[in-house]
Coordinates of N, CA and C and ligand atoms in Angstrom, one line a residue:
X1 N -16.1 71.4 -52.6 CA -15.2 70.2 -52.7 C -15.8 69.1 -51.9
X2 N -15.8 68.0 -52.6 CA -16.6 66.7 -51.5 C -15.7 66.4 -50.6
X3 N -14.3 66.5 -50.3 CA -13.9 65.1 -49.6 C -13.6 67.0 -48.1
X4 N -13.3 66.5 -47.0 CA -13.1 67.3 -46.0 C -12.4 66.4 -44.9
X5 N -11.4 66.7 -44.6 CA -10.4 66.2 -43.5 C -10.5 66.7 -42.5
X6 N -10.9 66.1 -41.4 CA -10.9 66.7 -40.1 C -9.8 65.8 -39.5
X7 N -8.5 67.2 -38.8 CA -7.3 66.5 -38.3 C -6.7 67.6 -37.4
X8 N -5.6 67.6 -37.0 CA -4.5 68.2 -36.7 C -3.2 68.3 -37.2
X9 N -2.2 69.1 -38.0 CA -1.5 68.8 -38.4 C -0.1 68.3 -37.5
X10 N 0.0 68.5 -36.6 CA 0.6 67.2 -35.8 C 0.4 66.0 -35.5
X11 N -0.8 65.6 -35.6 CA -1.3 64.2 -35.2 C -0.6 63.3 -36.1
X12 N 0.0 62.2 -35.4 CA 0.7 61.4 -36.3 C -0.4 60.9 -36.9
X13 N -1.6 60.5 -36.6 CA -2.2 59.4 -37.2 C -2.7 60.0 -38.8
X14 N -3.0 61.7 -38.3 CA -3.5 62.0 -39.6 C -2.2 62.2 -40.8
X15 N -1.1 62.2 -40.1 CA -0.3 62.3 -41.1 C -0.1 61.0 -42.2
X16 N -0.6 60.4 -41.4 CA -0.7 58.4 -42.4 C -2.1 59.3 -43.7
X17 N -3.1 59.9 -43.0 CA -4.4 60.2 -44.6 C -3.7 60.9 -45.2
X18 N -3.0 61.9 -44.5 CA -2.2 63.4 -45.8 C -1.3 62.9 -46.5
X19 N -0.2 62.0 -46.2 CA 0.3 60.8 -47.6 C -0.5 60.5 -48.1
X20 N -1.8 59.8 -48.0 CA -1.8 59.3 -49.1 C -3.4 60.3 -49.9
X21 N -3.9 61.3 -49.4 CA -4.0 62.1 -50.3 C -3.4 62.8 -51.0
X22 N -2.2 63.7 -50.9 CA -1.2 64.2 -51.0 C -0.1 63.1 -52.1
X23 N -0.1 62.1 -52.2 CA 0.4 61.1 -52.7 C -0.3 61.6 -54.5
X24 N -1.7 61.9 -54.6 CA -2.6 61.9 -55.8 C -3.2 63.2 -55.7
X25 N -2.5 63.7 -55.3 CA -3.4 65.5 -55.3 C -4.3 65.0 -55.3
X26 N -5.3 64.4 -53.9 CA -6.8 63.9 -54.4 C -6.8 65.6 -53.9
X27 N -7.8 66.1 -54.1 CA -8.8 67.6 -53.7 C -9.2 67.6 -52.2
X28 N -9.0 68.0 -51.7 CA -9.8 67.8 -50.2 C -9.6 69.3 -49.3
X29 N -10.7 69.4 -48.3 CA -10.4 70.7 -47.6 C -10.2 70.2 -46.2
X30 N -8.8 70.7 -46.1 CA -8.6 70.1 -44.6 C -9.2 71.0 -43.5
X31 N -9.5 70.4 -42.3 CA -10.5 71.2 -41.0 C -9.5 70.6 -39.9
X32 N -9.0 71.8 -39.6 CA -7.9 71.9 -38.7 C -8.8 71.8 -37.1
X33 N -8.8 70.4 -36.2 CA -9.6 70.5 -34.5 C -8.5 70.9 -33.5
X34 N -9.4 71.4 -32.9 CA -8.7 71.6 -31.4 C -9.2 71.2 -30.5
X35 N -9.1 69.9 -29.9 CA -9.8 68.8 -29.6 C -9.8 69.8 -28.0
X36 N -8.7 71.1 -27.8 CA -9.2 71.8 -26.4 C -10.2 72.2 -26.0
X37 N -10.5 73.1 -27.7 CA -12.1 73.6 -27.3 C -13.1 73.0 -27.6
X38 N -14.2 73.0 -26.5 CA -15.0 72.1 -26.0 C -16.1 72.1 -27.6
X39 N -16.4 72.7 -27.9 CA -17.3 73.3 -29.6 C -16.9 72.5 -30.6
X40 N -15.4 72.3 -30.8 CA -14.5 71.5 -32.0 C -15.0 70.3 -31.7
X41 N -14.6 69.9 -29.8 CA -14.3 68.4 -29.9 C -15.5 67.9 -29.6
X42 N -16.9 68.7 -29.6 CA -18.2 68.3 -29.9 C -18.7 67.8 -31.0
X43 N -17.8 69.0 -32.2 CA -18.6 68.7 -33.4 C -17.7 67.5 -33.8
X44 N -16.6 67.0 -33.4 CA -16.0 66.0 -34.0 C -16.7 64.5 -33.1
X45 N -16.7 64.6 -31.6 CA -17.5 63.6 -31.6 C -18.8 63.4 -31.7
X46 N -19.5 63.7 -32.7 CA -21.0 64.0 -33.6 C -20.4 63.2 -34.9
X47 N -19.4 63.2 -35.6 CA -19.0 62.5 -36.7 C -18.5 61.2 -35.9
X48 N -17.6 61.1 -35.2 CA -17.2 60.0 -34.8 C -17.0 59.9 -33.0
X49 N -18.0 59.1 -32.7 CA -18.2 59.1 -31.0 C -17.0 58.9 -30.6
X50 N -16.0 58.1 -31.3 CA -14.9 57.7 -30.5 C -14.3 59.3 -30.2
X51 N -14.1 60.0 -30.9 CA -13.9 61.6 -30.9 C -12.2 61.2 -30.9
X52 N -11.8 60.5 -31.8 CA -9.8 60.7 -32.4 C -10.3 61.0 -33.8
X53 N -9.4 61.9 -34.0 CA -9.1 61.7 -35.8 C -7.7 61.2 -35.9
X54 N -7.5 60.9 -37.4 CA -8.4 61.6 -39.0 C -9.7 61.0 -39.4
X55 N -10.9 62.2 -39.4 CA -12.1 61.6 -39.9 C -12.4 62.3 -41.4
X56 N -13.0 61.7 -42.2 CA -13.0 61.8 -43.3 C -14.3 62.2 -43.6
X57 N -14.7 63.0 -43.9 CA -16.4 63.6 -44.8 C -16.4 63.8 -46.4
X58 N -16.9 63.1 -47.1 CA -17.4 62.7 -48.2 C -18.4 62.9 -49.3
X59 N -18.7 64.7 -48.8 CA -20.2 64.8 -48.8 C -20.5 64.6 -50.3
X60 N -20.3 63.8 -51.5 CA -21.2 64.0 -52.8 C -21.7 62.0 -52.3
X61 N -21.0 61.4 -51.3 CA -21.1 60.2 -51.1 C -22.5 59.9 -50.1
X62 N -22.3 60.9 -49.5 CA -22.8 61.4 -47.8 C -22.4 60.3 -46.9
X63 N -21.2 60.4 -47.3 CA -20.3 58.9 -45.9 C -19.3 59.6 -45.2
X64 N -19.7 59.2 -44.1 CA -18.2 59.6 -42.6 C -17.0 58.3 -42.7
X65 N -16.1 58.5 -43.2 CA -15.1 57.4 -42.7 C -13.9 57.7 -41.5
X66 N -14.9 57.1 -40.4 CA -12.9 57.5 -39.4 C -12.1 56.0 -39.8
X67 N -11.0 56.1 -38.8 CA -9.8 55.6 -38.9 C -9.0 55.5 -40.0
X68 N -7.2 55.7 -40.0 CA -6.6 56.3 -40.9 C -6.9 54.9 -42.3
X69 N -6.2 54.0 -41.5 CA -6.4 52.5 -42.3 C -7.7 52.3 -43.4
X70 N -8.8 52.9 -42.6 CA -10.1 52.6 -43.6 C -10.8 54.1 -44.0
X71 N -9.9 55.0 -43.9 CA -9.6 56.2 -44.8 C -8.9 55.9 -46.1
X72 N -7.6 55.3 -46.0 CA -7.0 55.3 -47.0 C -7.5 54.1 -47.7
X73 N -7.8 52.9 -47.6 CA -8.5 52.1 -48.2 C -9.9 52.9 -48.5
X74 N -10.7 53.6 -47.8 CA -11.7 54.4 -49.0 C -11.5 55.1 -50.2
X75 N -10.1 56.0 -49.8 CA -9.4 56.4 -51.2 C -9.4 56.2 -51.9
X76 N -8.6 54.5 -52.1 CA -8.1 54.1 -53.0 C -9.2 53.5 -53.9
X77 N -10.0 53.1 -53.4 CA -11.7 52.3 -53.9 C -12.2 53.8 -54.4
X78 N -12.6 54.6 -53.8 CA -13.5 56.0 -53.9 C -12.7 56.9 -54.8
X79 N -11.3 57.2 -54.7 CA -10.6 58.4 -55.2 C -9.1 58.1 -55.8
X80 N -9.3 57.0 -56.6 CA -8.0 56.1 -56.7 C -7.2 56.9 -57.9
X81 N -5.8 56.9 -57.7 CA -5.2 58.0 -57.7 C -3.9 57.0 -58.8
X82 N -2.7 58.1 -58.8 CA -2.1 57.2 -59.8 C -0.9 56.1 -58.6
X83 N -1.0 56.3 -57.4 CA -0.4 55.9 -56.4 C -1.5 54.8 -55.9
X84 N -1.6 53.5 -56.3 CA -2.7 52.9 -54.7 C -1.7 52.1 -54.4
X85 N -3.0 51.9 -53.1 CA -2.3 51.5 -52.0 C -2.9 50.3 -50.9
X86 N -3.4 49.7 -52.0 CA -3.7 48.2 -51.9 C -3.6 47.4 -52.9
X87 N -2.3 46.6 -53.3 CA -2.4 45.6 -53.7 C -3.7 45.1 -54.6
X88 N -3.8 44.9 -56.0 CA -4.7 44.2 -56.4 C -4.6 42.3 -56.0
X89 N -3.3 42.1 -56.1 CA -3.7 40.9 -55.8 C -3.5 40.2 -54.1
X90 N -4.5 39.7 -53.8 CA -5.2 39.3 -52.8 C -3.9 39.0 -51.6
X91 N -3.4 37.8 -52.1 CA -2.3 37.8 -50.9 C -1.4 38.7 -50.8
X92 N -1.0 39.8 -51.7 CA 0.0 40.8 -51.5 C -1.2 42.0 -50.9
X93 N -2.0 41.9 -51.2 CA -2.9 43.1 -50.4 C -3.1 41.8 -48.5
X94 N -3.2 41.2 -48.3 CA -3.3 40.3 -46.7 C -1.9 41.0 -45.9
X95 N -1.3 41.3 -47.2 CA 0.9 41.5 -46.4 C 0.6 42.7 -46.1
X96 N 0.1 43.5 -47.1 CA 0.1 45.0 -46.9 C -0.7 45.5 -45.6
X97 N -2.2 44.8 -45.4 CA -3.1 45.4 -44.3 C -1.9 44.5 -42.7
X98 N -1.1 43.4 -43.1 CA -0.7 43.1 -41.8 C 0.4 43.9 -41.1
X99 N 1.3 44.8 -42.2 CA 2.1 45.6 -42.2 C 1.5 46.7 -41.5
X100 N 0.0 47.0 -42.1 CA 0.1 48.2 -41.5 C -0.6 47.9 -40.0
X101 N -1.2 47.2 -40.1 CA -1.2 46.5 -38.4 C -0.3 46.8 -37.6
X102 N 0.5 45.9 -38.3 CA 2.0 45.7 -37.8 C 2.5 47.3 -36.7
X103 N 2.7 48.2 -38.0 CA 3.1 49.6 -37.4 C 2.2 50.1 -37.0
X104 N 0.7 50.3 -36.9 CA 0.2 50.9 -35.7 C 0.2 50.1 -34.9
X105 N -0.1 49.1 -34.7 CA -0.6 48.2 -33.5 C 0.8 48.2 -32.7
X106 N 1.7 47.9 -33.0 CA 3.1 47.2 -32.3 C 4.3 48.7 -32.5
X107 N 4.7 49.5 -33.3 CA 5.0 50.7 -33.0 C 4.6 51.6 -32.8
X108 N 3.5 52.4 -33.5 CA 2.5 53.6 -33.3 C 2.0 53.6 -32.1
X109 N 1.4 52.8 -31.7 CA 0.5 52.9 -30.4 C 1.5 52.8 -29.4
X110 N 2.7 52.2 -29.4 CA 3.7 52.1 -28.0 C 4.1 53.4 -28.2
X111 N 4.7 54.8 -29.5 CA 4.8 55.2 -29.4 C 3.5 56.5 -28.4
X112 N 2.5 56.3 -29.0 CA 1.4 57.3 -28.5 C 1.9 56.9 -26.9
X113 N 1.6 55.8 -26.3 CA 1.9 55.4 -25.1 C 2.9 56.2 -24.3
X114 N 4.0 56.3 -24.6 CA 4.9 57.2 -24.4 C 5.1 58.8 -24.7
X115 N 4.5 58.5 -25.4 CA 4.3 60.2 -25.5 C 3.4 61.4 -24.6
X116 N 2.6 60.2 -24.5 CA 0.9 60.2 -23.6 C 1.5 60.2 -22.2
X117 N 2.5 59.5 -22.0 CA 2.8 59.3 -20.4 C 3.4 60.8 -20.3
X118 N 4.2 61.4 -21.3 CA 5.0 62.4 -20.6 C 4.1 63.8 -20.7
X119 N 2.6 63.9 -21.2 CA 2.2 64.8 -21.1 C 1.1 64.4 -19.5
X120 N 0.8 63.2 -18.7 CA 0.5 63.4 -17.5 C 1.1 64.3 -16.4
X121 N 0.5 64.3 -15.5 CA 0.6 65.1 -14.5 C 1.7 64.1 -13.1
X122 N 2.5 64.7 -13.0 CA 3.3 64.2 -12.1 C 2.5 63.1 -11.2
X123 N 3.3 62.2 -11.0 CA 2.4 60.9 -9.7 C 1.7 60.1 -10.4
X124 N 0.8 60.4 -11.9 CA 0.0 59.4 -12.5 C 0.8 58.6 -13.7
X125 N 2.1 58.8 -13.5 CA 2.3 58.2 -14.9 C 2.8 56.8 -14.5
X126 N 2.9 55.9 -15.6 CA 2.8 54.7 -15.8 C 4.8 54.0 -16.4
X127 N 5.3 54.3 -15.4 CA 6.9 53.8 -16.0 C 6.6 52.3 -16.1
X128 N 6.0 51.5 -15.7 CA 6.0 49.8 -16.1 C 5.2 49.8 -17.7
X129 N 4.3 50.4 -17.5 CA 3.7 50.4 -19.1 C 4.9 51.4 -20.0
X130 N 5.6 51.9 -19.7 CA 6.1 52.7 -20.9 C 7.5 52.0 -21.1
X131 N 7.7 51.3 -20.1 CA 9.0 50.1 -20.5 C 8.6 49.3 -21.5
X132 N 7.3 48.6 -20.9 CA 7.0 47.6 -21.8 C 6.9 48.3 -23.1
X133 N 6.1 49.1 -23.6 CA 6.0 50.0 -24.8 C 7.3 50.1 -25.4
X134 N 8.7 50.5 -24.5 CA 10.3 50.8 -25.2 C 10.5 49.4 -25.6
X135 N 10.4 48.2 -25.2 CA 10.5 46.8 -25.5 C 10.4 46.4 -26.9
X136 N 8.6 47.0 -26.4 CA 8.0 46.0 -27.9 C 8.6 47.4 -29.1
X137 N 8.7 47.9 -29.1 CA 9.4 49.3 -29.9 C 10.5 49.0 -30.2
X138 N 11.3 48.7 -29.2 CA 12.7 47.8 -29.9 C 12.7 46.5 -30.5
X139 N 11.9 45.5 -30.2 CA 11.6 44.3 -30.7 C 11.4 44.4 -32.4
X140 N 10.4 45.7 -32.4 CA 9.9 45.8 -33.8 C 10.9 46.4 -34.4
X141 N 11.6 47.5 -33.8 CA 13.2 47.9 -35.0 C 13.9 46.6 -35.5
X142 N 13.9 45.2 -34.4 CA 14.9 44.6 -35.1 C 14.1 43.8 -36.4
X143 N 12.5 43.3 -36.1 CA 11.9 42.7 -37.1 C 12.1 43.9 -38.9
X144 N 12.2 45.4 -38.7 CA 12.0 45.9 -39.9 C 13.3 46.0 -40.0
X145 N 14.1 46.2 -39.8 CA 15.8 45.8 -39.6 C 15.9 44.8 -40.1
X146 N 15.7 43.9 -40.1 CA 15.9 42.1 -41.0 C 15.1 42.5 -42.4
X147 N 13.5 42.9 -42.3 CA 13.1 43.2 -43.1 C 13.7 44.4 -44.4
X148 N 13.5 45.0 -44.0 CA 14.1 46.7 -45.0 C 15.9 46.1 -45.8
X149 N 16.2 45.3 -45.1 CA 17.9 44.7 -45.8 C 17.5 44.8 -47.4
X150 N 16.4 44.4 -47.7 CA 16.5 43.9 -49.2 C 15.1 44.7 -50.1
X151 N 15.0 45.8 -49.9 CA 13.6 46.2 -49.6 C 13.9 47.8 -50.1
X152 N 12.9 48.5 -50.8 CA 12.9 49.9 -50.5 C 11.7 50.7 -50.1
X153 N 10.4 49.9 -50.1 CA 9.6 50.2 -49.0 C 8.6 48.8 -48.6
X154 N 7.8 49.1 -48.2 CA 7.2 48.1 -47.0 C 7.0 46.9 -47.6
X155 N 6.5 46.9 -48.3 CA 6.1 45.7 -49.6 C 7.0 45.5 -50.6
X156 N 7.9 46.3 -50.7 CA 9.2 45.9 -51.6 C 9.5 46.9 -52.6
X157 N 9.1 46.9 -53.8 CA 9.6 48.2 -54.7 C 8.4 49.1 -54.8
X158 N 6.9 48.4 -54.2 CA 6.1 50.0 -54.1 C 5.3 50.4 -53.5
X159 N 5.5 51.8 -53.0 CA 4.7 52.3 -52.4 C 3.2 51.7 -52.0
X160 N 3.0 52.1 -50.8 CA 1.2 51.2 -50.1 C 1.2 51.8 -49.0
X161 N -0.1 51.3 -48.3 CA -1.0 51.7 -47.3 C 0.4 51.3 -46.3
X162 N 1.1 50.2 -46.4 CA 2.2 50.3 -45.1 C 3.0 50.9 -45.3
X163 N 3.8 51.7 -46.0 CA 4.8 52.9 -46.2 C 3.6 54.0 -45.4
X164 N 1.9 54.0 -45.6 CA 1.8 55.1 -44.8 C 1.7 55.4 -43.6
X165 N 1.7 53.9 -43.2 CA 1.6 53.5 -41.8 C 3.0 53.8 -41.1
X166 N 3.8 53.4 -41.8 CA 5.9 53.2 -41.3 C 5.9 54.7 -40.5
X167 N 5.3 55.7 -41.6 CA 6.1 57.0 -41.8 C 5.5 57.9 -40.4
X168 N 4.7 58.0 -40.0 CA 4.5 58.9 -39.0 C 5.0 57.5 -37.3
X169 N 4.8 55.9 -37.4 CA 5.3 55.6 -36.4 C 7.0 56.2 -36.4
X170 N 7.7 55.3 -37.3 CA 9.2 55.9 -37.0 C 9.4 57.1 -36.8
X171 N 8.8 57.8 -37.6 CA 9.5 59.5 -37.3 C 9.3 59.9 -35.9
X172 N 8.4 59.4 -35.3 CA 7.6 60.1 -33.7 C 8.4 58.8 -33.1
X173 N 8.7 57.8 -33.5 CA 9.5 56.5 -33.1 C 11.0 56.8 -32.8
X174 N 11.2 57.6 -33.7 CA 13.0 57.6 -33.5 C 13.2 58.9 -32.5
X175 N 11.9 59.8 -32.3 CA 12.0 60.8 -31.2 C 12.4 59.9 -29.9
X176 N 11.5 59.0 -29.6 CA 11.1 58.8 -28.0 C 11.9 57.4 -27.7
X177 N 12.2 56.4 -29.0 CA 13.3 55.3 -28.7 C 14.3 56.1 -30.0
X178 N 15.0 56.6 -29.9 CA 16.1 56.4 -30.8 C 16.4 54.9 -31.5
X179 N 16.6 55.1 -32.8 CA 16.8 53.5 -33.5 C 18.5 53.4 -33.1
X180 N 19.2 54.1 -32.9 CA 20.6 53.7 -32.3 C 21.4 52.9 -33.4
X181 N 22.6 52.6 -33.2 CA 23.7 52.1 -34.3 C 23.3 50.5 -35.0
X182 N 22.1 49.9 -34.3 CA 22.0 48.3 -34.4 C 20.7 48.6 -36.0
X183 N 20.5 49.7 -35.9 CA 19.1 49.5 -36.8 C 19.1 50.9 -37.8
X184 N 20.3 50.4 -38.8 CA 21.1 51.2 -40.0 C 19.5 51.2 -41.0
X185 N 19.3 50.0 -41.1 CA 17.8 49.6 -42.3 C 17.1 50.6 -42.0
X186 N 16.7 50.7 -40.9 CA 15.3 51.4 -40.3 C 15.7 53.0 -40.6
X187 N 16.7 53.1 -40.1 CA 17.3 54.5 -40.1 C 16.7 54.9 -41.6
X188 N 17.3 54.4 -42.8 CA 17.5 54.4 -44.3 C 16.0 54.1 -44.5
X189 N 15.5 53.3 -44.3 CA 14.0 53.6 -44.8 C 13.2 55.0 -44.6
X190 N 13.6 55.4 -43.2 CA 12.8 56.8 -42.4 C 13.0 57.6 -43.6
X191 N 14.9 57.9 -43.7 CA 15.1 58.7 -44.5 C 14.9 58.6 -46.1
X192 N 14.2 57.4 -46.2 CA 13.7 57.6 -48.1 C 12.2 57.9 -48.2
X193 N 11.5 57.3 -46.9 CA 10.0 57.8 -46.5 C 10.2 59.6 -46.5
X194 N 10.8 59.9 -45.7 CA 11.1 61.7 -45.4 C 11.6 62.2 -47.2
X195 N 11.9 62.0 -47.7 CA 12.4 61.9 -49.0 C 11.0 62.3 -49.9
X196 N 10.2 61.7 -49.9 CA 9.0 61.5 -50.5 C 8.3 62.5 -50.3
X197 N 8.1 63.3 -51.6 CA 7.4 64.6 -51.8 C 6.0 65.0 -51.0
X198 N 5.1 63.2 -50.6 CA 4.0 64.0 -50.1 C 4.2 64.1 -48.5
X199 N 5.5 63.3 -48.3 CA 5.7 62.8 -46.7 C 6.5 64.7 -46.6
X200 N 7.5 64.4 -47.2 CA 8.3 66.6 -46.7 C 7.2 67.5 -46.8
X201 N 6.0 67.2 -47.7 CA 5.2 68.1 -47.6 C 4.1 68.2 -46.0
X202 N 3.5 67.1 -45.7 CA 3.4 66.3 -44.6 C 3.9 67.2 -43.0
X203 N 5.7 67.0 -43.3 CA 6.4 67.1 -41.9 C 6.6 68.7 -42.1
X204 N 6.5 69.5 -43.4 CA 7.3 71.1 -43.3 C 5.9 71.7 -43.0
X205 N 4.6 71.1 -43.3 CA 3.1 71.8 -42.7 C 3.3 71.8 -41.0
X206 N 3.9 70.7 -40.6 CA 4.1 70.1 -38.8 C 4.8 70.9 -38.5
X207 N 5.7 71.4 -39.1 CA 6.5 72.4 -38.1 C 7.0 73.3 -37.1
X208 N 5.6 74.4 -37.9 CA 5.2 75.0 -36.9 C 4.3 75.0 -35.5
X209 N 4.4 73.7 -35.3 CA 3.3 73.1 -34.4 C 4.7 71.9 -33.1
X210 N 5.7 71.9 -34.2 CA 6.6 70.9 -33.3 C 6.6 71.6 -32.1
X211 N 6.9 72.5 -31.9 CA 7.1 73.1 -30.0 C 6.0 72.4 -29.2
X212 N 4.8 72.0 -29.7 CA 4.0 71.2 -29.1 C 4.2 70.2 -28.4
X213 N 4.8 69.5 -29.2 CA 5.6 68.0 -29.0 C 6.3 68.0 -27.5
X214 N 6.1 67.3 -26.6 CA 7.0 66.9 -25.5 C 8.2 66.4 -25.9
X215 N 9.4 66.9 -25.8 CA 10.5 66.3 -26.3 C 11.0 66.0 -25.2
X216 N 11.3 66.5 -24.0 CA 11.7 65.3 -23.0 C 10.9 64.1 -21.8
X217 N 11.7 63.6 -21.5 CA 10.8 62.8 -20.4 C 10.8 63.7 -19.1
X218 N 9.9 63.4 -18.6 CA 9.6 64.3 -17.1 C 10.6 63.5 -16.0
X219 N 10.9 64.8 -15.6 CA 12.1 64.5 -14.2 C 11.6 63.6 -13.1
Ligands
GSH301 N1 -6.9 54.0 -34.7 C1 -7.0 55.5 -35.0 C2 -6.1 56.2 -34.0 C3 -6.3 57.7 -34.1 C4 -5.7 58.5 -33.0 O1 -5.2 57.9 -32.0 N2 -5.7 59.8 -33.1 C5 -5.1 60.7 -32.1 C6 -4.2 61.7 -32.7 S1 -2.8 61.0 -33.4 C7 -6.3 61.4 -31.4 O2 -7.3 61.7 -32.0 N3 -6.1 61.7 -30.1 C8 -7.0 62.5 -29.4 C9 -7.7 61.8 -28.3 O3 -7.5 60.6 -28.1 O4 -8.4 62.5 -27.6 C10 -6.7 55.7 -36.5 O5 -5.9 54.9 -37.1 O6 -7.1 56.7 -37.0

């Protein structure tokens, strides 16, 4: 098989490439890291120094692609499916890559931030940075909250690279800020994203791995 995923199936991030393979039954063999042992998280930072996944191997191409965003934009160019997920036309493809900006840059990563704080070691963690993270986390429920009113996903009636971006922030998003009674939209989008056969397929592989997950804040 050419295409090979190197991921975790808890990692939110790789959950954004498994939509949108999964999305097109593209073929792929996934390679499950365990960034603990020292051998994994060698051979993974040999593909990509930065050593995070999802990194993507390619071999009939012989191209490495990391990051999720220019994973799935390889897809759709390299292995384009009956689902894409870029916009052909230019300014509706500019909305789509700012969206998914949008949710990694401004909820995904405040989420990681938080998540990351409660797996340190007592004394080192960062409560000023993980407010500010709850802030801008809330800021952004109320912007997709105005947004999603008129909407059934990111870009409007279809599916894209930002639906795959939405789905692993909110879901890990509504863990660590609850969306609460003010943000009904967001709620209803999570649940039409969760809805989507490659996203249940996605979260019921994660399951066995949730005990992982820090689910409370440290005392
Ligand atoms: N910008 C990257 C972020 C990837 C990322 O943060 N991956 C996390 C897992 S969700 C990771 O590899 N963490 C391990 C580490 O940082 O050591 C992308 O979009 O792929």
């Amino acid at each position: 098989m050419s295409l090979t995923l190197y991921y975790h199936p808890l990692s939110s991030f790789c959950w954004k490439t498994l939509i949108a393979l999964y999305e097109n039954d593209t073929p792929f063999t996934a390679r499950s890291v365990n960034l603990g042992d020292p051998d994994e998280r060698a051979a993974l930072l040999k593909l990509w120094p930065i050593g995070k996944f999802p990194v993507l191997r390619d071999n009939a191409a012989d191209r490495i692609v990391p990051e999720s965003s220019i994973i799935i934009e390889y897809l759709d160019d390299a292995w384009p499916g009956r689902t894409r997920f870029i916009p052909e036309d230019g300014k509706q493809a500019l909305q789509t890559r700012l969206r998914d900006r949008f949710y990694d840059l401004y909820v995904h990563l405040q989420v990681q931030k938080i998540v990351g704080d409660r797996l340190r070691p007592a004394g080192q963690r960062d409560p000023h940075g993980v407010a500010e993270a709850r802030a801008r986390i809330v800021s952004c429920y109320g912007m997709i909250e105005r947004e999603m009113a008129d909407r059934s996903w990111a870009m409007g009636e279809t599916f894209s690279l930002a639906d795959c971006a939405a789905m692993p922030a909110l879901f890990y998003g509504n863990k660590v800020q609850p969306f609460g009674a003010a943000h009904g939209n967001v709620a209803a989008y999570l649940d039409r994203l969760l809805a989507r056969p490659s996203v249940a397929r996605v979260v019921r592989e994660a399951e066995p791995y949730f005990h992982m997950f820090p689910q409370e804040e440290p005392a």
